Amino acid sequence: QVQLVESGGGLVQPGGSLRLSCAASGSIFSVNNMGWYRQAPGKERELVAGITSVRSTNYADSVKGRFTISRDNAKRTVYLQMNSLKPEDTAVYYCNADIIDTTMSRRPYWGQGTQVTVSS
């Protein structure tokens, strides 16, 4: 069984910073692309940032220059460093990973979500 466990959300004032973490565990053969998505109330889930196994990255225009995605392949963990946070960044943030398990089955997995609230 494979699972993604997120941590690091919370309440922060505008202009502040947070760091999200997401660790993959279980019967894993390999972890390929990883990413962070977010969903605000009444809106569709959107891609925030993605990173490949060789650390190529891409970002939503709304977060470029403020957010940084990184990963530690040995720990099977992806991070999202969020700086200069704005109220419009408020959302539930979800980790996503493309994983091949030990049965050689490949599919995307999702974390449980972590709330990020930016408010004064």
mmCIF file of C-alpha atoms in Angstrom:
data_model
loop_
_atom_site.group_PDB
_atom_site.id
_atom_site.type_symbol
_atom_site.label_atom_id
_atom_site.label_comp_id
_atom_site.label_asym_id
_atom_site.label_seq_id
_atom_site.Cartn_x
_atom_site.Cartn_y
_atom_site.Cartn_z
ATOM 1 C CA GLN A 1 0.000 0.000 0.000
ATOM 2 C CA VAL A 2 1.226 3.468 -0.905
ATOM 3 C CA GLN A 3 0.379 6.697 0.853
ATOM 4 C CA LEU A 4 1.337 10.364 0.753
ATOM 5 C CA VAL A 5 1.414 12.242 4.051
ATOM 6 C CA GLU A 6 1.493 16.027 4.053
ATOM 7 C CA SER A 7 2.461 18.467 6.768
ATOM 8 C CA GLY A 8 3.210 22.136 7.250
ATOM 9 C CA GLY A 9 -0.026 23.992 6.614
ATOM 10 C CA GLY A 10 -1.468 26.603 8.916
ATOM 11 C CA LEU A 11 -2.434 30.222 9.411
ATOM 12 C CA VAL A 12 -0.018 32.947 8.342
ATOM 13 C CA GLN A 13 -0.230 36.692 7.871
ATOM 14 C CA PRO A 14 0.081 38.270 4.421
ATOM 15 C CA GLY A 15 3.719 38.505 3.436
ATOM 16 C CA GLY A 16 4.623 35.536 5.585
ATOM 17 C CA SER A 17 6.077 32.154 4.690
ATOM 18 C CA LEU A 18 5.186 28.494 5.079
ATOM 19 C CA ARG A 19 6.872 25.279 4.042
ATOM 20 C CA LEU A 20 4.828 22.254 3.074
ATOM 21 C CA SER A 21 6.202 18.713 3.050
ATOM 22 C CA CYS A 22 4.849 15.525 1.536
ATOM 23 C CA ALA A 23 6.413 12.109 2.110
ATOM 24 C CA ALA A 24 5.624 8.998 0.111
ATOM 25 C CA SER A 25 5.750 5.659 1.892
ATOM 26 C CA GLY A 26 4.768 2.037 1.457
ATOM 27 C CA SER A 27 5.410 -0.550 -1.242
ATOM 28 C CA ILE A 28 7.154 1.781 -3.667
ATOM 29 C CA PHE A 29 9.399 0.868 -6.582
ATOM 30 C CA SER A 30 9.920 4.409 -7.855
ATOM 31 C CA VAL A 31 8.529 7.927 -7.499
ATOM 32 C CA ASN A 32 8.397 9.903 -10.732
ATOM 33 C CA ASN A 33 6.839 13.355 -11.164
ATOM 34 C CA MET A 34 5.644 15.043 -7.990
ATOM 35 C CA GLY A 35 3.628 18.184 -7.524
ATOM 36 C CA TRP A 36 1.447 20.435 -5.453
ATOM 37 C CA TYR A 37 -2.109 21.416 -6.281
ATOM 38 C CA ARG A 38 -4.521 23.646 -4.439
ATOM 39 C CA GLN A 39 -8.260 24.102 -4.242
ATOM 40 C CA ALA A 40 -9.932 27.197 -2.875
ATOM 41 C CA PRO A 41 -13.616 27.212 -1.854
ATOM 42 C CA GLY A 42 -15.855 27.281 -4.899
ATOM 43 C CA LYS A 43 -12.953 26.822 -7.296
ATOM 44 C CA GLU A 44 -11.474 23.934 -9.218
ATOM 45 C CA ARG A 45 -8.272 22.238 -8.143
ATOM 46 C CA GLU A 46 -5.280 23.814 -9.890
ATOM 47 C CA LEU A 47 -1.627 22.943 -10.343
ATOM 48 C CA VAL A 48 0.662 25.108 -8.236
ATOM 49 C CA ALA A 49 4.053 23.568 -9.007
ATOM 50 C CA GLY A 50 5.527 20.366 -10.375
ATOM 51 C CA ILE A 51 8.923 18.684 -10.299
ATOM 52 C CA THR A 52 10.275 15.739 -12.256
ATOM 53 C CA SER A 53 12.550 12.981 -10.976
ATOM 54 C CA VAL A 54 15.512 14.922 -12.410
ATOM 55 C CA ARG A 55 14.284 18.119 -10.741
ATOM 56 C CA SER A 56 12.925 20.028 -13.699
ATOM 57 C CA THR A 57 10.275 22.365 -12.348
ATOM 58 C CA ASN A 58 7.234 24.279 -13.512
ATOM 59 C CA TYR A 59 5.013 26.799 -11.737
ATOM 60 C CA ALA A 60 1.636 28.434 -12.080
ATOM 61 C CA ASP A 61 2.050 32.046 -13.171
ATOM 62 C CA SER A 62 0.375 33.218 -9.972
ATOM 63 C CA VAL A 63 3.155 31.796 -7.773
ATOM 64 C CA LYS A 64 6.273 32.297 -9.894
ATOM 65 C CA GLY A 65 8.972 34.101 -7.953
ATOM 66 C CA ARG A 66 7.271 33.412 -4.623
ATOM 67 C CA PHE A 67 7.030 29.611 -4.339
ATOM 68 C CA THR A 68 9.804 27.046 -4.746
ATOM 69 C CA ILE A 69 9.276 23.328 -5.196
ATOM 70 C CA SER A 70 12.033 20.863 -4.349
ATOM 71 C CA ARG A 71 12.434 17.179 -3.592
ATOM 72 C CA ASP A 72 14.638 14.750 -1.721
ATOM 73 C CA ASN A 73 14.625 11.519 -3.701
ATOM 74 C CA ALA A 74 16.274 9.508 -0.921
ATOM 75 C CA LYS A 75 13.452 10.495 1.442
ATOM 76 C CA ARG A 76 10.783 10.312 -1.283
ATOM 77 C CA THR A 77 9.670 13.729 -0.125
ATOM 78 C CA VAL A 78 8.572 16.853 -1.979
ATOM 79 C CA TYR A 79 8.565 20.331 -0.474
ATOM 80 C CA LEU A 80 6.864 23.602 -1.295
ATOM 81 C CA GLN A 81 8.460 26.724 0.126
ATOM 82 C CA MET A 82 5.905 29.523 -0.003
ATOM 83 C CA ASN A 83 7.090 33.099 0.515
ATOM 84 C CA SER A 84 5.346 36.468 0.236
ATOM 85 C CA LEU A 85 2.025 34.778 0.812
ATOM 86 C CA LYS A 86 -1.146 36.563 -0.228
ATOM 87 C CA PRO A 87 -4.758 36.107 0.889
ATOM 88 C CA GLU A 88 -5.526 34.636 -2.536
ATOM 89 C CA ASP A 89 -3.128 31.774 -1.758
ATOM 90 C CA THR A 90 -5.634 30.531 0.824
ATOM 91 C CA ALA A 91 -6.669 27.010 -0.139
ATOM 92 C CA VAL A 92 -6.332 23.350 0.687
ATOM 93 C CA TYR A 93 -3.016 22.200 -0.753
ATOM 94 C CA TYR A 94 -2.693 18.656 -2.068
ATOM 95 C CA CYS A 95 0.429 16.680 -2.844
ATOM 96 C CA ASN A 96 0.425 14.485 -5.944
ATOM 97 C CA ALA A 97 2.931 11.860 -7.052
ATOM 98 C CA ASP A 98 3.236 9.488 -9.990
ATOM 99 C CA ILE A 99 4.333 6.224 -8.378
ATOM 100 C CA ILE A 100 5.247 2.745 -9.520
ATOM 101 C CA ASP A 101 4.598 0.272 -6.721
ATOM 102 C CA THR A 102 6.363 -3.023 -6.098
ATOM 103 C CA THR A 103 3.873 -4.871 -8.302
ATOM 104 C CA MET A 104 4.977 -2.572 -11.155
ATOM 105 C CA SER A 105 1.585 -0.881 -11.198
ATOM 106 C CA ARG A 106 1.819 2.834 -12.012
ATOM 107 C CA ARG A 107 -0.724 5.454 -11.048
ATOM 108 C CA PRO A 108 -1.062 8.896 -9.452
ATOM 109 C CA TYR A 109 -1.522 9.193 -5.707
ATOM 110 C CA TRP A 110 -2.882 12.110 -3.678
ATOM 111 C CA GLY A 111 -2.222 13.322 -0.187
ATOM 112 C CA GLN A 112 -5.009 14.088 2.256
ATOM 113 C CA GLY A 113 -4.659 17.857 1.858
ATOM 114 C CA THR A 114 -3.415 20.531 4.215
ATOM 115 C CA GLN A 115 -5.102 23.874 4.845
ATOM 116 C CA VAL A 116 -3.189 27.075 4.187
ATOM 117 C CA THR A 117 -4.877 30.265 5.349
ATOM 118 C CA VAL A 118 -3.375 33.683 4.678
ATOM 119 C CA SER A 119 -5.093 36.327 6.766
ATOM 120 C CA SER A 120 -4.347 39.207 9.080
#
